[in-house]
Coordinates of C-alpha atoms and ligand atoms in Angstrom, one line a residue:
M1 CA 0.0 0.0 0.0
K2 CA 1.3 3.5 -0.9
T3 CA 2.2 5.7 2.0
I4 CA 2.9 9.5 2.0
R5 CA 6.6 8.6 1.6
D6 CA 5.9 7.2 -1.9
F7 CA 4.9 10.6 -3.3
D8 CA 6.9 13.6 -4.5
L9 CA 5.1 16.3 -2.6
N10 CA 7.1 19.2 -3.8
N11 CA 4.9 22.1 -5.0
K12 CA 1.8 19.7 -4.9
K13 CA -1.6 20.4 -3.4
V14 CA -1.8 17.6 -0.9
I15 CA -5.1 16.9 0.7
I16 CA -4.7 15.1 4.1
R17 CA -7.8 13.6 5.7
V18 CA -7.0 13.9 9.4
D19 CA -9.0 13.0 12.5
F20 CA -9.6 16.2 14.3
N21 CA -12.8 14.9 16.0
V22 CA -11.8 16.3 19.4
P23 CA -14.0 17.0 22.4
I24 CA -14.9 20.6 22.6
K25 CA -16.7 22.3 25.5
D26 CA -17.9 25.9 25.2
G27 CA -15.5 26.5 22.4
V28 CA -12.5 25.1 24.3
I29 CA -10.7 21.9 23.2
T30 CA -10.6 19.6 26.3
D31 CA -8.3 16.9 24.8
D32 CA -6.0 17.7 21.9
T33 CA -4.5 14.2 21.6
R34 CA -5.9 13.6 18.1
I35 CA -4.5 16.9 16.9
K36 CA -1.0 16.0 18.3
E37 CA -1.2 12.6 16.7
S38 CA -1.6 14.1 13.2
L39 CA 1.4 16.3 13.5
K40 CA 3.9 13.8 12.1
T41 CA 2.1 13.5 8.8
I42 CA 1.4 17.3 8.5
N43 CA 4.9 18.2 9.4
Y44 CA 6.3 15.7 6.8
A45 CA 4.1 17.3 4.1
I46 CA 5.3 20.8 5.2
D47 CA 8.9 19.8 5.2
N48 CA 8.5 18.3 1.7
N49 CA 7.2 21.7 0.3
A50 CA 3.6 20.6 -0.1
K51 CA 0.7 23.0 -0.1
V52 CA -1.2 21.3 2.7
I53 CA -5.0 21.1 2.6
L54 CA -6.5 19.5 5.7
M55 CA -9.9 18.0 6.0
S56 CA -11.7 16.5 9.0
H57 CA -15.1 15.9 10.4
L58 CA -16.1 17.0 13.9
G59 CA -19.1 15.6 15.7
R60 CA -22.4 15.1 13.9
I61 CA -24.3 17.7 11.9
K62 CA -28.0 16.9 11.9
E63 CA -29.5 20.4 12.0
E64 CA -28.3 23.9 11.3
S65 CA -27.7 24.6 15.0
D66 CA -25.1 21.8 15.2
K67 CA -22.8 23.8 13.0
L68 CA -22.1 26.4 15.6
K69 CA -20.7 23.9 18.2
N70 CA -19.0 21.8 15.6
T71 CA -16.9 24.3 13.7
L72 CA -13.2 23.4 13.3
K73 CA -12.2 27.1 13.9
P74 CA -10.9 26.3 17.5
V75 CA -8.9 23.4 16.1
S76 CA -7.2 25.7 13.6
V77 CA -6.1 27.9 16.4
R78 CA -4.7 25.0 18.4
L79 CA -3.1 23.5 15.4
S80 CA -1.4 26.9 14.6
E81 CA 0.1 26.8 18.1
L82 CA 1.3 23.2 17.8
L83 CA 2.8 23.7 14.4
N84 CA 4.2 27.1 15.4
K85 CA 2.8 28.3 12.1
Q86 CA -0.3 30.2 11.0
V87 CA -3.0 27.8 9.8
I88 CA -5.3 29.3 7.2
F89 CA -8.9 28.4 8.2
V90 CA -11.6 28.5 5.5
P91 CA -15.1 28.5 7.0
T92 CA -16.7 26.7 4.1
T93 CA -16.5 23.2 2.5
R94 CA -16.8 24.3 -1.1
G95 CA -17.0 27.3 -3.5
E96 CA -14.9 30.3 -4.6
E97 CA -13.6 31.3 -1.2
L98 CA -12.1 27.8 -0.6
E99 CA -10.8 27.5 -4.2
N100 CA -9.2 30.9 -4.1
A101 CA -7.6 30.2 -0.7
I102 CA -6.2 26.9 -2.1
N103 CA -4.9 28.6 -5.3
N104 CA -3.1 31.2 -3.1
L105 CA -1.2 28.6 -1.1
N106 CA 2.6 28.7 -1.1
N107 CA 4.7 25.7 -0.6
G108 CA 4.7 24.7 3.1
D109 CA 1.4 26.6 3.8
V110 CA -1.3 24.8 5.8
L111 CA -5.0 25.3 5.1
L112 CA -7.8 23.8 7.2
M113 CA -11.2 23.5 5.6
E114 CA -14.4 23.7 7.7
N115 CA -15.9 20.4 9.1
T116 CA -16.6 18.0 6.2
R117 CA -19.9 17.0 7.8
F118 CA -21.3 20.5 7.1
E119 CA -22.0 18.8 3.8
D120 CA -24.4 16.4 5.7
L121 CA -27.0 19.1 5.5
P122 CA -29.5 18.6 3.9
D123 CA -28.8 15.2 2.5
K124 CA -25.8 13.5 4.1
K125 CA -23.5 14.1 1.1
E126 CA -20.3 13.5 3.2
S127 CA -21.6 10.5 5.3
K128 CA -23.2 8.8 2.3
N129 CA -20.2 9.3 0.1
N130 CA -22.0 11.4 -2.5
E131 CA -20.3 11.0 -5.8
E132 CA -20.3 14.6 -6.9
L133 CA -18.8 15.7 -3.5
G134 CA -16.0 13.2 -3.6
K135 CA -15.1 14.3 -7.2
Y136 CA -15.3 18.0 -6.2
W137 CA -13.0 17.6 -3.2
A138 CA -10.6 15.5 -5.2
S139 CA -10.5 18.3 -7.9
L140 CA -9.0 20.6 -5.2
G141 CA -5.7 18.6 -4.9
D142 CA -3.0 16.7 -6.7
V143 CA -2.5 14.0 -4.1
Y144 CA -4.7 12.5 -1.3
I145 CA -3.4 11.1 1.9
N146 CA -5.7 9.4 4.4
D147 CA -4.5 9.5 7.9
A148 CA -7.9 9.4 9.7
F149 CA -7.8 5.9 11.2
G150 CA -10.8 6.5 13.4
T151 CA -13.2 6.9 10.4
A152 CA -11.5 4.4 8.1
H153 CA -14.3 1.9 8.8
R154 CA -16.8 4.2 7.2
A155 CA -17.1 5.0 3.5
H156 CA -17.5 8.7 3.4
A157 CA -16.9 11.3 0.6
S158 CA -13.8 12.6 2.5
N159 CA -12.1 9.3 2.4
V160 CA -13.5 6.8 -0.1
G161 CA -15.0 9.5 -2.3
I162 CA -11.7 11.5 -2.8
A163 CA -9.5 8.4 -3.0
S164 CA -11.7 7.0 -5.8
N165 CA -10.8 10.1 -7.8
L166 CA -7.2 10.9 -7.0
E167 CA -3.8 9.3 -6.5
S168 CA -3.7 8.3 -2.9
G169 CA -1.8 6.9 0.0
I170 CA -1.9 6.5 3.8
G171 CA -0.3 8.8 6.4
F172 CA 1.9 7.8 9.3
L173 CA -0.9 7.3 11.8
I174 CA -2.8 4.7 9.7
E175 CA 0.5 3.1 8.8
K176 CA 1.4 2.6 12.4
E177 CA -2.0 1.1 13.3
L178 CA -1.8 -1.4 10.4
D179 CA 1.8 -2.3 11.1
N180 CA 0.9 -3.1 14.7
L181 CA -2.5 -4.6 14.4
L182 CA -2.4 -6.8 11.3
P183 CA 0.6 -8.9 12.1
A184 CA -0.6 -9.4 15.7
I185 CA -4.0 -10.6 14.4
N186 CA -2.9 -12.6 11.4
N187 CA 0.6 -13.8 12.1
P188 CA 1.0 -13.8 15.9
S189 CA 3.9 -15.2 17.9
R190 CA 2.4 -17.9 20.1
P191 CA 0.9 -18.4 22.5
F192 CA -1.5 -15.8 21.4
T193 CA -3.9 -14.7 24.1
V194 CA -6.9 -12.4 23.7
I195 CA -8.4 -10.6 26.7
L196 CA -12.0 -9.5 26.1
G197 CA -14.2 -7.4 28.3
G198 CA -16.6 -4.6 28.1
A199 CA -20.3 -4.4 28.5
K200 CA -22.2 -6.5 26.0
V201 CA -21.5 -9.7 24.2
S202 CA -23.5 -8.5 21.2
D203 CA -21.1 -5.6 20.7
K204 CA -18.2 -8.1 20.4
I205 CA -19.7 -11.1 18.6
G206 CA -17.7 -10.4 15.5
V207 CA -14.5 -10.0 17.4
I208 CA -15.0 -13.3 19.3
E209 CA -15.9 -15.2 16.1
N210 CA -12.8 -14.0 14.3
L211 CA -10.3 -14.2 17.2
V212 CA -11.4 -17.6 18.5
K213 CA -10.1 -19.1 15.3
K214 CA -6.8 -17.4 15.6
A215 CA -6.0 -17.2 19.4
D216 CA -4.7 -19.9 21.7
Y217 CA -6.6 -18.5 24.7
I218 CA -9.5 -16.1 25.2
L219 CA -9.8 -14.7 28.7
I220 CA -13.2 -13.2 29.2
G221 CA -14.0 -10.6 31.9
G222 CA -16.2 -7.5 32.1
G223 CA -20.0 -7.4 31.8
M224 CA -19.9 -9.8 28.9
A225 CA -18.6 -12.6 31.1
F226 CA -21.9 -12.9 32.8
T227 CA -23.8 -13.9 29.7
F228 CA -21.2 -16.7 29.2
L229 CA -21.6 -17.7 32.9
K230 CA -25.4 -17.7 32.5
A231 CA -25.0 -19.9 29.4
K232 CA -23.2 -22.4 31.7
G233 CA -26.2 -22.3 34.1
I234 CA -24.6 -20.2 36.8
E235 CA -26.7 -17.8 38.9
I236 CA -25.5 -14.3 37.9
G237 CA -28.0 -12.2 40.0
K238 CA -28.5 -8.7 38.6
S239 CA -25.3 -8.7 36.6
L240 CA -25.3 -7.5 33.0
L241 CA -27.1 -10.1 30.8
D242 CA -27.3 -10.0 27.1
E243 CA -30.3 -12.2 26.7
E244 CA -30.2 -12.6 22.9
S245 CA -26.5 -13.7 23.0
I246 CA -27.0 -16.7 25.4
D247 CA -27.2 -19.2 22.5
F248 CA -24.2 -17.7 20.9
C249 CA -22.2 -18.1 24.1
K250 CA -23.4 -21.7 24.6
N251 CA -22.2 -22.7 21.1
I252 CA -18.9 -20.9 21.2
L253 CA -18.2 -22.5 24.6
K254 CA -19.1 -25.9 23.4
E255 CA -16.8 -25.6 20.4
N256 CA -13.9 -24.0 22.3
E257 CA -14.0 -25.5 25.8
S258 CA -10.4 -25.4 26.6
K259 CA -9.7 -22.1 24.8
I260 CA -12.2 -19.8 26.6
I261 CA -11.3 -18.9 30.2
L262 CA -14.1 -17.4 32.3
P263 CA -13.8 -15.6 35.7
I264 CA -13.8 -17.8 38.8
D265 CA -14.6 -15.0 41.2
V266 CA -16.2 -11.5 41.1
V267 CA -16.5 -8.2 43.0
T268 CA -20.2 -7.3 43.6
E269 CA -21.6 -4.2 45.4
L270 CA -21.5 -6.3 48.6
K271 CA -18.4 -8.6 48.5
E272 CA -15.7 -10.4 46.6
C273 CA -16.7 -14.0 46.2
F274 CA -16.6 -17.2 44.0
I275 CA -18.7 -16.9 40.9
T276 CA -21.0 -19.5 42.3
D277 CA -21.8 -17.4 45.4
I278 CA -23.4 -14.5 43.7
T279 CA -26.9 -14.1 45.1
K280 CA -29.9 -13.0 43.1
D281 CA -29.8 -9.4 44.4
E282 CA -26.1 -8.8 43.6
T283 CA -24.4 -7.5 40.5
G284 CA -20.9 -8.6 39.3
L285 CA -19.0 -5.4 38.6
D286 CA -15.4 -6.5 38.4
I287 CA -13.4 -9.7 38.2
G288 CA -12.0 -10.9 41.5
S289 CA -8.4 -11.3 42.6
K290 CA -8.4 -15.0 42.0
T291 CA -9.4 -14.5 38.4
V292 CA -6.6 -11.9 38.0
K293 CA -4.2 -14.6 39.2
L294 CA -5.8 -17.2 36.9
F295 CA -5.5 -14.9 33.9
K296 CA -1.8 -14.2 34.9
Q297 CA -1.0 -17.8 34.4
Y298 CA -2.0 -17.6 30.7
L299 CA -0.6 -14.1 30.1
D300 CA 2.8 -14.8 31.6
S301 CA 3.7 -17.3 28.9
S302 CA 2.0 -15.5 26.0
K303 CA 4.0 -13.9 23.2
T304 CA 1.2 -11.9 21.7
I305 CA -1.6 -10.3 23.7
I306 CA -4.5 -8.3 22.3
W307 CA -6.8 -6.7 24.9
N308 CA -10.2 -5.2 24.1
G309 CA -12.7 -4.2 26.7
P310 CA -12.1 -3.4 30.4
V311 CA -12.7 -6.3 32.7
G312 CA -14.8 -4.3 35.2
M313 CA -16.7 -1.1 35.6
F314 CA -13.3 0.6 35.8
E315 CA -14.8 4.1 35.9
E316 CA -15.6 3.5 39.5
D317 CA -12.6 3.1 41.7
R318 CA -13.8 0.1 43.7
Y319 CA -14.5 -1.9 40.5
S320 CA -11.2 -0.9 38.8
N321 CA -8.8 -3.4 40.4
G322 CA -9.3 -6.1 37.8
T323 CA -8.5 -3.8 34.9
K324 CA -5.6 -2.3 36.9
G325 CA -4.4 -5.8 37.7
I326 CA -4.3 -6.8 34.1
C327 CA -2.3 -3.6 33.3
E328 CA 0.2 -4.5 36.1
I329 CA 0.6 -8.1 34.7
L330 CA 1.2 -6.8 31.2
K331 CA 3.7 -4.3 32.4
N332 CA 5.9 -7.0 33.8
I333 CA 5.9 -9.4 30.8
E334 CA 7.7 -9.3 27.5
A335 CA 5.4 -9.8 24.6
T336 CA 3.7 -8.0 21.8
K337 CA 1.0 -6.2 23.8
I338 CA -1.8 -4.4 22.1
A339 CA -4.8 -2.6 23.6
G340 CA -7.7 -1.5 21.4
G341 CA -11.2 0.0 21.9
G342 CA -12.1 3.5 23.1
D343 CA -12.7 2.6 26.7
T344 CA -9.8 0.2 27.0
A345 CA -7.4 2.8 25.6
S346 CA -8.7 5.5 28.0
A347 CA -8.5 3.1 31.0
V348 CA -4.9 2.1 30.2
K349 CA -3.9 5.7 29.8
N350 CA -5.8 7.0 32.9
F351 CA -4.2 4.3 35.1
G352 CA -0.8 5.3 33.8
Y353 CA 0.1 2.1 31.9
E354 CA 0.6 3.5 28.4
E355 CA 4.3 2.5 28.5
A356 CA 3.4 -1.1 29.2
F357 CA 2.0 -1.5 25.7
T358 CA 3.6 -2.1 22.3
H359 CA 0.7 -0.3 20.8
I360 CA -2.5 1.4 21.9
S361 CA -5.0 1.6 19.0
T362 CA -6.8 4.9 18.9
G363 CA -9.7 4.2 16.6
G364 CA -12.5 2.7 18.6
G365 CA -14.8 1.4 15.9
A366 CA -12.1 1.0 13.3
S367 CA -9.8 -1.1 15.5
L368 CA -12.8 -3.2 16.5
E369 CA -13.6 -3.9 12.9
L370 CA -9.9 -4.9 12.2
L371 CA -10.2 -7.3 15.2
E372 CA -13.4 -8.7 13.5
G373 CA -11.2 -9.4 10.4
K374 CA -13.1 -6.9 8.3
V375 CA -11.7 -4.8 5.6
L376 CA -11.8 -1.0 6.3
P377 CA -13.2 0.8 3.2
G378 CA -11.2 4.0 3.8
I379 CA -8.0 2.0 3.7
D380 CA -9.1 -0.7 1.2
I381 CA -9.7 2.0 -1.5
I382 CA -6.0 2.9 -1.4
K383 CA -4.7 -0.5 -2.2
Ligands
LIG1 P1 -14.2 -0.6 24.4 O1 -14.7 0.8 24.3 O2 -12.7 -0.6 24.9 O3 -14.4 -1.4 23.2 P2 -16.6 -1.4 25.7 O4 -17.3 -0.1 25.2 O5 -17.0 -2.6 25.1 O6 -15.0 -1.3 25.6 O7 -16.9 -1.6 27.3 C1 -16.6 -0.6 28.2 C2 -17.6 -0.5 29.3 O8 -17.9 -1.8 29.8 C3 -17.2 0.4 30.4 O9 -18.1 1.5 30.4 C4 -17.4 -0.5 31.6 O10 -17.9 0.2 32.7 C5 -18.3 -1.5 31.2 N1 -18.2 -2.7 32.0 C6 -17.1 -3.5 32.2 N2 -17.4 -4.5 33.1 C7 -18.7 -4.3 33.5 C8 -19.5 -5.1 34.3 N3 -19.1 -6.1 35.0 N4 -20.8 -4.6 34.4 C9 -21.2 -3.6 33.7 N5 -20.5 -2.8 32.9 C10 -19.2 -3.2 32.8
LIG2 MG1 -16.6 1.7 24.3

């Protein structure tokens, strides 16, 4: 697959699709991680004398009033600070003002166009990959670089649409995600162990189906463990139950008896106890310390570990020990260690274990779809 390094960018109008979908409250950016993560690709284009045209979405635009709170203007200000260079912000997504601004760019200049999803009014042109829009945006540049991993699982005009009409490649951020995730999933050093948690089984059925074929062990925690336990006939009290996934759990357990490892103890609102001692009024909210030890036995000898989904309701301190315990185990072993999923990534970072991982995947939905073995349309179009 072509990357930004494969193009001569000198004097070229280079459209870079970045992920500037940052949280903004009252006009103030509360977390600029995504902007920072895009700097490597942007700086590379600047250093190679490109005329840089940046595109990104921000939030959802369903009605006119959504535009005010989802303008990319504050992002252009923050980006100017981070690049130490004035970013030209164009408050439209098409037309003369945008075209003139692009034609006036000098080599090394950076322009940020307004939120691509402003084109979702009235008829979802961006989100439904309207053909005319993709062609039009492509006509604004000479080269297209996709570096928005977080939206790569969607076919939108600003990724698939442009790439269908222009020479294209991927940026450093997408390259790093693929270089870490694909070999771990498809050609892992063994033993290969997957840790799965999170809320609902139904959110992760695709992941389980794909990884159960590839992994040596699947350690299951989090809310989803209780549907598996229920499928084995265990009383789970008021713990999270994903009724419609019980049959799925029964089947996958039957076919992979020795591969799937379930919790043996839990933390409820009342106590820490064996899984068989949950009463009908209790809720399992974290894995217990015996389960952490059990999981450790599998993890200690593993050479590849992929983790998706916190093993407890980690947002609450008293139910965070399981998730922290997994972090601590991983910190002390040598293996390829990958964390993916929005909540898993934020748990790992908040608990201060970023360094323990080989790679933390940033695209929630996109990394899940890679774990499901799916092809991401925003990347596939570039092959
Ligand atoms: P990711 O975003 O990493 O893919 P998920 O969104 O699937 O992860 O799951 C994260 C959520 O699962 C968290 O909000 C967490 O509180 C919840 N969760 C984990 N364990 C439990 C549990 N035992 N009961 C209820 N919710 C849980
Ligand atoms: Mg989540």
